[in-house]
Amino acid sequence: MQNLLIGALVLHVLAAVFWAGSTFALARMGGEGGERLFRPQMGAAVVAILTGMVLWGLLHSGPPGVPETLLGIGALSALIAAGVQGVLVGGARRRLAQGGEASAGARRRIARAERIASGLLALTIILMTAVRYV
């Protein structure tokens, strides 16, 4: 049990750090290079979400309290961030592949997606780190 907990926590933190860190960097850089990081970001998002579910199952049985509510809001925020990136950046990647005038709009769309996702992931990080002290 303890080995599973440690493994899930390590994977969760590593994946989340990459996902959030690359999102923050891309938001700051106006989405430049976002199409190249799309797959690694989405892979990290999937790992972070799945290991978060494992951690929830291991650590939060019983009736929900304030910590579970805050963690749930953080998890929902992360899911929305992944959805925003998946839909907006995924669609923009297809436009970039077409080239031409669609490229400028696709770049703006990537930048917008990364900025929205960075705010959502910042909220997730704040809630998930503060919950220990609530």
Coordinates of C-alpha atoms in Angstrom, one line a residue:
M1 CA 0.0 0.0 0.0
Q2 CA 2.7 2.5 1.0
N3 CA 4.7 1.7 -2.2
L4 CA 1.7 2.3 -4.3
L5 CA 1.0 5.6 -2.5
I6 CA 4.6 6.7 -3.0
G7 CA 4.7 5.7 -6.6
A8 CA 1.4 7.4 -7.5
L9 CA 2.5 10.5 -5.7
V10 CA 5.8 10.7 -7.4
L11 CA 4.3 10.2 -10.9
H12 CA 1.5 12.7 -10.1
V13 CA 3.9 15.4 -9.0
L14 CA 6.4 14.8 -11.9
A15 CA 3.7 14.8 -14.5
A16 CA 1.9 17.8 -13.0
V17 CA 5.1 19.8 -12.8
F18 CA 5.9 19.2 -16.5
W19 CA 2.3 19.9 -17.6
A20 CA 1.9 23.1 -15.5
G21 CA 5.5 24.3 -16.1
S22 CA 5.3 23.9 -19.9
T23 CA 1.9 25.5 -19.9
F24 CA 3.1 28.6 -18.0
A25 CA 6.2 28.9 -20.3
L26 CA 4.0 28.6 -23.4
A27 CA 1.6 31.2 -22.1
R28 CA 4.4 33.6 -21.4
M29 CA 5.9 33.0 -24.9
G30 CA 2.6 33.6 -26.7
G31 CA 2.1 29.9 -27.5
E32 CA 5.3 29.7 -29.6
G33 CA 6.2 26.0 -30.0
G34 CA 2.9 24.9 -28.4
E35 CA 2.2 22.5 -31.3
R36 CA 5.4 20.6 -30.7
L37 CA 4.7 20.3 -26.9
F38 CA 1.1 19.3 -27.4
R39 CA 1.5 15.5 -27.2
P40 CA 3.9 15.6 -24.2
Q41 CA 1.6 18.0 -22.4
M42 CA -1.4 15.9 -23.0
G43 CA 0.5 12.7 -22.0
A44 CA 1.5 14.5 -18.8
A45 CA -2.1 15.6 -18.2
V46 CA -3.3 12.0 -18.6
V47 CA -0.7 10.7 -16.1
A48 CA -1.4 13.5 -13.6
I49 CA -5.2 12.9 -13.8
L50 CA -5.0 9.1 -13.6
T51 CA -2.5 9.2 -10.7
G52 CA -4.6 11.9 -9.0
M53 CA -7.6 9.5 -9.2
V54 CA -5.4 6.7 -7.6
L55 CA -4.3 9.1 -4.8
W56 CA -7.9 10.1 -4.2
G57 CA -8.9 6.5 -3.8
L58 CA -6.1 5.8 -1.5
L59 CA -6.3 8.8 0.7
H60 CA -9.9 10.2 0.7
S61 CA -12.3 7.5 1.7
G62 CA -15.3 8.3 3.8
P63 CA -17.5 11.4 3.9
P64 CA -16.2 14.4 2.0
G65 CA -15.1 17.4 4.0
V66 CA -13.5 20.7 3.3
P67 CA -10.2 19.2 2.0
E68 CA -12.1 16.9 -0.4
T69 CA -14.2 19.9 -1.7
L70 CA -11.1 21.9 -2.3
L71 CA -9.3 19.0 -4.0
G72 CA -12.4 18.4 -6.1
I73 CA -12.4 22.0 -7.3
G74 CA -8.7 21.7 -8.1
A75 CA -9.2 18.5 -10.0
L76 CA -12.1 20.0 -12.0
S77 CA -10.0 23.0 -12.8
A78 CA -7.2 20.6 -14.1
L79 CA -9.8 18.7 -16.2
I80 CA -11.0 21.9 -17.8
A81 CA -7.4 23.0 -18.5
A82 CA -6.8 19.7 -20.2
G83 CA -10.0 20.1 -22.2
V84 CA -9.1 23.6 -23.3
Q85 CA -5.7 22.5 -24.4
G86 CA -7.0 19.4 -26.1
V87 CA -9.7 21.2 -28.1
L88 CA -8.0 24.6 -28.9
V89 CA -4.4 23.5 -29.3
G90 CA -5.4 20.2 -31.0
G91 CA -7.5 22.1 -33.6
A92 CA -4.8 24.8 -34.1
R93 CA -2.2 22.1 -34.9
R94 CA -4.4 20.9 -37.8
R95 CA -4.6 24.5 -39.1
L96 CA -0.8 24.9 -38.8
A97 CA -0.4 21.8 -40.9
Q98 CA -2.4 23.4 -43.6
G99 CA -0.2 26.5 -43.7
G100 CA -1.1 29.8 -45.3
E101 CA -3.3 32.5 -43.7
A102 CA -4.7 30.0 -41.2
S103 CA -1.3 29.9 -39.4
A104 CA -1.6 33.3 -37.8
G105 CA -5.0 32.5 -36.3
A106 CA -3.8 29.1 -35.2
R107 CA -0.9 30.7 -33.3
R108 CA -3.3 33.1 -31.5
R109 CA -5.5 30.2 -30.6
I110 CA -2.6 28.3 -29.1
A111 CA -1.6 31.3 -27.1
R112 CA -5.1 31.8 -25.8
A113 CA -5.4 28.1 -24.9
E114 CA -2.2 28.2 -23.0
R115 CA -3.1 31.4 -21.1
I116 CA -6.5 30.0 -20.1
A117 CA -5.0 26.6 -19.1
S118 CA -2.2 28.3 -17.1
G119 CA -4.8 30.2 -15.0
L120 CA -6.7 27.0 -14.4
L121 CA -3.6 25.1 -13.5
A122 CA -2.4 27.8 -11.2
L123 CA -5.8 27.5 -9.3
T124 CA -5.3 23.7 -9.2
I125 CA -1.8 24.1 -7.7
I126 CA -2.9 26.7 -5.1
L127 CA -5.8 24.5 -4.0
M128 CA -3.8 21.2 -3.9
T129 CA -0.9 22.7 -1.9
A130 CA -3.1 24.7 0.5
V131 CA -5.5 21.8 1.3
R132 CA -3.1 20.3 3.7
Y133 CA -3.4 23.3 6.0
V134 CA -7.2 23.6 5.9

